Short mmCIF file of N, CA and C in Angstrom, two decimals:
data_model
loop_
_atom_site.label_atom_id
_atom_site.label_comp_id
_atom_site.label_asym_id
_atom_site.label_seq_id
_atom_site.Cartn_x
_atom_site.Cartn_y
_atom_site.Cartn_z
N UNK A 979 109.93 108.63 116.99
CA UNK A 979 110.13 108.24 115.60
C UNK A 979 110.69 106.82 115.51
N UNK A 980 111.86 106.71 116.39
CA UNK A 980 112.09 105.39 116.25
C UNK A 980 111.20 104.25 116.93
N UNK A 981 110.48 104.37 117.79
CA UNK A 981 109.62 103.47 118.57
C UNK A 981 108.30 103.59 117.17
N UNK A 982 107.89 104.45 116.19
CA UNK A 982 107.10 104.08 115.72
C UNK A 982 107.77 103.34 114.63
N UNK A 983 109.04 103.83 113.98
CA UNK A 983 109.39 102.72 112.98
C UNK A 983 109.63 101.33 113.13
N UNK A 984 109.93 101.02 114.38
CA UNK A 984 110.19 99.57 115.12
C UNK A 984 108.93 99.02 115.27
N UNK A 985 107.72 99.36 115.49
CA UNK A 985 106.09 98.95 115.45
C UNK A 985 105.58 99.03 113.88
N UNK A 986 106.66 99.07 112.98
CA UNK A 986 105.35 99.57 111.76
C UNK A 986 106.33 98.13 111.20
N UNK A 987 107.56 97.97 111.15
CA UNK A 987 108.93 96.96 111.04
C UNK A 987 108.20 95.21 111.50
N UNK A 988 107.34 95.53 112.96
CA UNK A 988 106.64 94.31 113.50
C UNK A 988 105.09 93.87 112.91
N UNK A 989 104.93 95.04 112.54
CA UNK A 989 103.69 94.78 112.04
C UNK A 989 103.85 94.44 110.55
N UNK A 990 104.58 94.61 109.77
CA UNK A 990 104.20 94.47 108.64
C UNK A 990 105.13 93.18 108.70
N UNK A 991 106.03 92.55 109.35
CA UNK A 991 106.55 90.90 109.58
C UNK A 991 105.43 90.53 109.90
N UNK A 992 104.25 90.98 110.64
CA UNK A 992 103.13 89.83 110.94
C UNK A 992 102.46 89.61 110.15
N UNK A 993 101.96 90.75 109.46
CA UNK A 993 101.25 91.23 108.37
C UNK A 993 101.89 90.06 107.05
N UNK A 994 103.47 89.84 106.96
CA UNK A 994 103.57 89.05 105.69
C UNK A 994 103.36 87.39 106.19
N UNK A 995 103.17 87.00 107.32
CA UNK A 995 103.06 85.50 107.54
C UNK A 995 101.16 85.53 107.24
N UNK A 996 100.70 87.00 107.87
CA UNK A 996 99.04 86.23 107.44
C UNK A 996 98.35 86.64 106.71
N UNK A 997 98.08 87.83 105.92
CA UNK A 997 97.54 88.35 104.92
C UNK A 997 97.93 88.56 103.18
N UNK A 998 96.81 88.72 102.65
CA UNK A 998 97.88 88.26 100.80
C UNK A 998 98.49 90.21 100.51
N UNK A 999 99.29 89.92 99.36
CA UNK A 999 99.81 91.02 99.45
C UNK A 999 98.97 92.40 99.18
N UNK A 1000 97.64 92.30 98.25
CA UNK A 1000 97.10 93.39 97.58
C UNK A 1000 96.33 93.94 99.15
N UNK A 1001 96.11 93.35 100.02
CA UNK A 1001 95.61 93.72 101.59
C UNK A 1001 96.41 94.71 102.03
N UNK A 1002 97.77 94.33 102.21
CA UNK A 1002 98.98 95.00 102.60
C UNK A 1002 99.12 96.15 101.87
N UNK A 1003 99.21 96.08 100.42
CA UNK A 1003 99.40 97.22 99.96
C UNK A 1003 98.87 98.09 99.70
N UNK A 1004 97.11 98.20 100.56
CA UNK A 1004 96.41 99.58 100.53
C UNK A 1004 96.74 99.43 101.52
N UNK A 1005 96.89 99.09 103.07
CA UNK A 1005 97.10 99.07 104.07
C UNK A 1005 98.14 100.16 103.67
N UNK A 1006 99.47 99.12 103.50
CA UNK A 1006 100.59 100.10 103.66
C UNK A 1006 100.79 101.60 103.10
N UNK A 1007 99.85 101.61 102.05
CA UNK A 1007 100.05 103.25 101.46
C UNK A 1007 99.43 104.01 102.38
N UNK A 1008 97.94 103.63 102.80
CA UNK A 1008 97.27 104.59 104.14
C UNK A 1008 97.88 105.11 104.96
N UNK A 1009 98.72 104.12 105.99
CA UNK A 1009 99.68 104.29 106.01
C UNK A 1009 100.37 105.01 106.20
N UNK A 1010 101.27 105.21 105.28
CA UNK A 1010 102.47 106.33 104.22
C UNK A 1010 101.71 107.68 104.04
N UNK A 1011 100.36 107.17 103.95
CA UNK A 1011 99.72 109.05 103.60
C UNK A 1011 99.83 109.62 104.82
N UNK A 1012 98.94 108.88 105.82
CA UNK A 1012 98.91 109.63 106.91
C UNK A 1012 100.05 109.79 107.88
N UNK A 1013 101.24 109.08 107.64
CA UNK A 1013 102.95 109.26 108.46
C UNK A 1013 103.12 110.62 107.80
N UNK A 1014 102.94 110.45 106.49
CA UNK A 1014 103.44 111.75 106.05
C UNK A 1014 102.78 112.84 106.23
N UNK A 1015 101.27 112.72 106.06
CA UNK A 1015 100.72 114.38 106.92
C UNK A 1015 100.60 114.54 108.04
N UNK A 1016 101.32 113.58 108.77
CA UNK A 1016 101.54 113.99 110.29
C UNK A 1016 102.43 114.52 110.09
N UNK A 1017 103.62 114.25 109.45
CA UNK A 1017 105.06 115.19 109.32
C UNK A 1017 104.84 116.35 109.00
N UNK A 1018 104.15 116.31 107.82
CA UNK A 1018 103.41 117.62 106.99
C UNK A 1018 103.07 118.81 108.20
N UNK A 1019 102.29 118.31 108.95
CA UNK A 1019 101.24 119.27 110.01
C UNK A 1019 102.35 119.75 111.02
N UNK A 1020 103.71 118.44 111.22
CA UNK A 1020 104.41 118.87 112.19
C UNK A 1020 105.06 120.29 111.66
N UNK A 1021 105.04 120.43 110.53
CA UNK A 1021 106.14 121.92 110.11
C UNK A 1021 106.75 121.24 109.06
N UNK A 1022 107.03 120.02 108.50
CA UNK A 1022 107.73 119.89 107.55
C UNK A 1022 107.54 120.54 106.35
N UNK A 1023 108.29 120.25 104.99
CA UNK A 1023 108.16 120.83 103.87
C UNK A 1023 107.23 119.78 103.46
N UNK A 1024 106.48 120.23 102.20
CA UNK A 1024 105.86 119.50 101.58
C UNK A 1024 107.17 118.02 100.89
N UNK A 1025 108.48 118.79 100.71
CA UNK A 1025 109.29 117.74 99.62
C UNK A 1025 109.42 116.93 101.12
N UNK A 1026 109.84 117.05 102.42
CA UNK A 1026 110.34 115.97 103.08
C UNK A 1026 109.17 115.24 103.93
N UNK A 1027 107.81 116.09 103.54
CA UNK A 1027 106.75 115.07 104.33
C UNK A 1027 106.30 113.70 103.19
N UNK A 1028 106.50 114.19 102.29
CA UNK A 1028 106.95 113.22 101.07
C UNK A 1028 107.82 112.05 101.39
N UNK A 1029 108.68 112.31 101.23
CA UNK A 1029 109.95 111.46 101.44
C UNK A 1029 109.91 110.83 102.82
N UNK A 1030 109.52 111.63 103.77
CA UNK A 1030 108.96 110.22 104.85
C UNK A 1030 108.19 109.85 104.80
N UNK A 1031 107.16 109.56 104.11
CA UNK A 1031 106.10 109.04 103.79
C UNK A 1031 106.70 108.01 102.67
N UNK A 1032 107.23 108.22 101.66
CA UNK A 1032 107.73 107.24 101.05
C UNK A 1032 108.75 106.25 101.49
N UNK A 1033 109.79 106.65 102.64
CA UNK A 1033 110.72 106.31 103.31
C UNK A 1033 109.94 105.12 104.15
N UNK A 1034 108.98 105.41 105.00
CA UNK A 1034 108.00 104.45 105.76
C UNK A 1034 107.34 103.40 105.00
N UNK A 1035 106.56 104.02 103.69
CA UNK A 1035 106.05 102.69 103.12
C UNK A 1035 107.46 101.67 102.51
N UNK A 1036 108.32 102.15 101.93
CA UNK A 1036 109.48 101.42 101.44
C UNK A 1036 109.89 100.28 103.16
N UNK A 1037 110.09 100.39 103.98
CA UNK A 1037 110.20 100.34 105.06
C UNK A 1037 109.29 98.95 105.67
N UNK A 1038 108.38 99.57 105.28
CA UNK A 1038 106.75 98.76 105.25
C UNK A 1038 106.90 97.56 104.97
N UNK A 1039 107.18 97.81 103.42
CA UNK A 1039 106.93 96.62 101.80
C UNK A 1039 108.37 95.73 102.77
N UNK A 1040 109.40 96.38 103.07
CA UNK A 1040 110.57 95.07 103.68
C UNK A 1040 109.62 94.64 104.42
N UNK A 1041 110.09 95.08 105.15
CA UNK A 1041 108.80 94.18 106.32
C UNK A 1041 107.97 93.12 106.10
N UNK A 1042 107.21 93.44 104.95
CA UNK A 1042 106.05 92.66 104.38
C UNK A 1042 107.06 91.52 103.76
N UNK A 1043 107.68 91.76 102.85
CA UNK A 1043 108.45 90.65 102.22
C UNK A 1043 109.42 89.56 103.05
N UNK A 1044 110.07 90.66 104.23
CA UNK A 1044 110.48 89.92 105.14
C UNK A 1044 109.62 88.39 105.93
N UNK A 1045 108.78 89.39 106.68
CA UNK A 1045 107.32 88.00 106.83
C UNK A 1045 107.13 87.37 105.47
N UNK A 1046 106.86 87.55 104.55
CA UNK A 1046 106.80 86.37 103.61
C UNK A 1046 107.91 85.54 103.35
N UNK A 1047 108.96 85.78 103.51
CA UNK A 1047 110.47 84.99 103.41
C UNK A 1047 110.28 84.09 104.82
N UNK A 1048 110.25 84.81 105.62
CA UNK A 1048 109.96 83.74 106.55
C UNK A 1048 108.90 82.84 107.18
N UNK A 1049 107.66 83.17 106.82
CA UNK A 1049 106.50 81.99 106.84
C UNK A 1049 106.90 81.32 106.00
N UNK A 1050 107.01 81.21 104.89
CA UNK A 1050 107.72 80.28 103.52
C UNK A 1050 109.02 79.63 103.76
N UNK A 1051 110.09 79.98 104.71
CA UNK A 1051 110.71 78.91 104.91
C UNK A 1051 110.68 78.07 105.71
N UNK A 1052 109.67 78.85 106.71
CA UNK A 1052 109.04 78.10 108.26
C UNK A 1052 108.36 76.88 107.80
N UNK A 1053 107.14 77.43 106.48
CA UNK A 1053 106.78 76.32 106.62
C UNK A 1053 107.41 75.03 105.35
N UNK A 1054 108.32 75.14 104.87
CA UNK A 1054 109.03 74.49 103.98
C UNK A 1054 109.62 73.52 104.91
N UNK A 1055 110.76 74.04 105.91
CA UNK A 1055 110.90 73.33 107.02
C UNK A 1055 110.39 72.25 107.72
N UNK A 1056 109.19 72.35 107.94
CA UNK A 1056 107.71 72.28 108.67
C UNK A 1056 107.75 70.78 107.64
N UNK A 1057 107.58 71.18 106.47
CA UNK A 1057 107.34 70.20 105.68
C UNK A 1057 108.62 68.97 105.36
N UNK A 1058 109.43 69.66 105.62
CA UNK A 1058 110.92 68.57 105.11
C UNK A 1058 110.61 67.66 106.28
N UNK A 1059 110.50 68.43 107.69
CA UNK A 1059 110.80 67.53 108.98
C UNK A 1059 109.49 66.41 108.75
N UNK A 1060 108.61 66.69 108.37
CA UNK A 1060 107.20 65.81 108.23
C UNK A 1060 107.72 64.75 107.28
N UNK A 1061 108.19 65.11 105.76
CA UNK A 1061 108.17 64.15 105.10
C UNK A 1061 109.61 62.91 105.37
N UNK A 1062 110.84 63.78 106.24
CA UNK A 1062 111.61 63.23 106.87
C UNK A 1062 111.25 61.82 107.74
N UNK A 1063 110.39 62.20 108.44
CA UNK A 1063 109.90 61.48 110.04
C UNK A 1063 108.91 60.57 109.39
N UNK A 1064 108.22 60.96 107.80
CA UNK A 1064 107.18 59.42 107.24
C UNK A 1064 108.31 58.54 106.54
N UNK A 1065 109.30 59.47 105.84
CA UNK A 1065 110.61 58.65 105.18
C UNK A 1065 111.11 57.14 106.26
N UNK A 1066 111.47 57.91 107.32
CA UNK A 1066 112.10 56.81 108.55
C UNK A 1066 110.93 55.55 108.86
N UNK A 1067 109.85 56.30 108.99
CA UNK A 1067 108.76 55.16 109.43
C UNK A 1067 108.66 54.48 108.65
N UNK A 1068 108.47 54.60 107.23
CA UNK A 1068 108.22 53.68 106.25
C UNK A 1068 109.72 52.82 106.12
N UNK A 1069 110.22 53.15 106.17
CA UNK A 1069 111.99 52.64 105.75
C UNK A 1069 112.08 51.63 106.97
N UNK A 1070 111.73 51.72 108.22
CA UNK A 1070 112.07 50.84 109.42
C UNK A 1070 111.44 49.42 109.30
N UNK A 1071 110.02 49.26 108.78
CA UNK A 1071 109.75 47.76 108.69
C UNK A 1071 110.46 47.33 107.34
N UNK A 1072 110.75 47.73 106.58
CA UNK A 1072 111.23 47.40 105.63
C UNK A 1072 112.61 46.88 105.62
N UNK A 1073 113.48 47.75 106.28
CA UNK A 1073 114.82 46.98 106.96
C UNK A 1073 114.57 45.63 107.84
N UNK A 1074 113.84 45.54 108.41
CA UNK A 1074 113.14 44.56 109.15
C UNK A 1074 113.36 42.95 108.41
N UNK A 1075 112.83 43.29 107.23
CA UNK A 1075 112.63 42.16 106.48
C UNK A 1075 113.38 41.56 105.58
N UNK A 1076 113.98 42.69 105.55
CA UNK A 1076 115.53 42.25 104.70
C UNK A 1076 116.98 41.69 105.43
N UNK A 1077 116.57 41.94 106.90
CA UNK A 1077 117.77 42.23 107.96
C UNK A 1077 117.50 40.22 108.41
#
């Protein structure tokens, strides 16, 4: 149980850096159906094959949002250091001429 929640945790961080969300979110309910009628089949009740099934996709959607929080600041980053490093280049002959 825990080795699959730790793989569903990685996948859906990968899942939010490369795919748009409406992908994810039939993904992720499929998913949620079938975690939960595996529980279902294991002997569970109908109320708690439910609830892990909802427990997993909730689980999921972090995940997913997680990867999107972080491709988005990765590449914000990405972008400061770029416009940083043209800032300096342009700024250096220019001191040049004033100096």
């Amino acid at each position: 149980m825990l080795i699959t929640t730790l793989v569903a945790a990685v996948i859906s961080i990968a899942a939010g850096v490369s795919i748009r969300a409406w992908a994810f979110a039939i993904f992720a309910i499929l998913v949620a159906i079938g975690f939960g009628s595996v529980a279902f089949a294991d002997g569970a009740s109908l109320i708690e094959a439910t609830v892990s099934g909802i427990a997993f996709l909730v689980l999921m959607e972090i995940g997913y949002l997680a990867g999107v929080f972080l491709s988005g600041f990765a590449r914000r980053s990405a972008r400061m250091r770029q416009n940083n490093s043209a800032a300096d280049s342009v700024a250096a002959p220019s001191e040049r001429r004033q100096g």
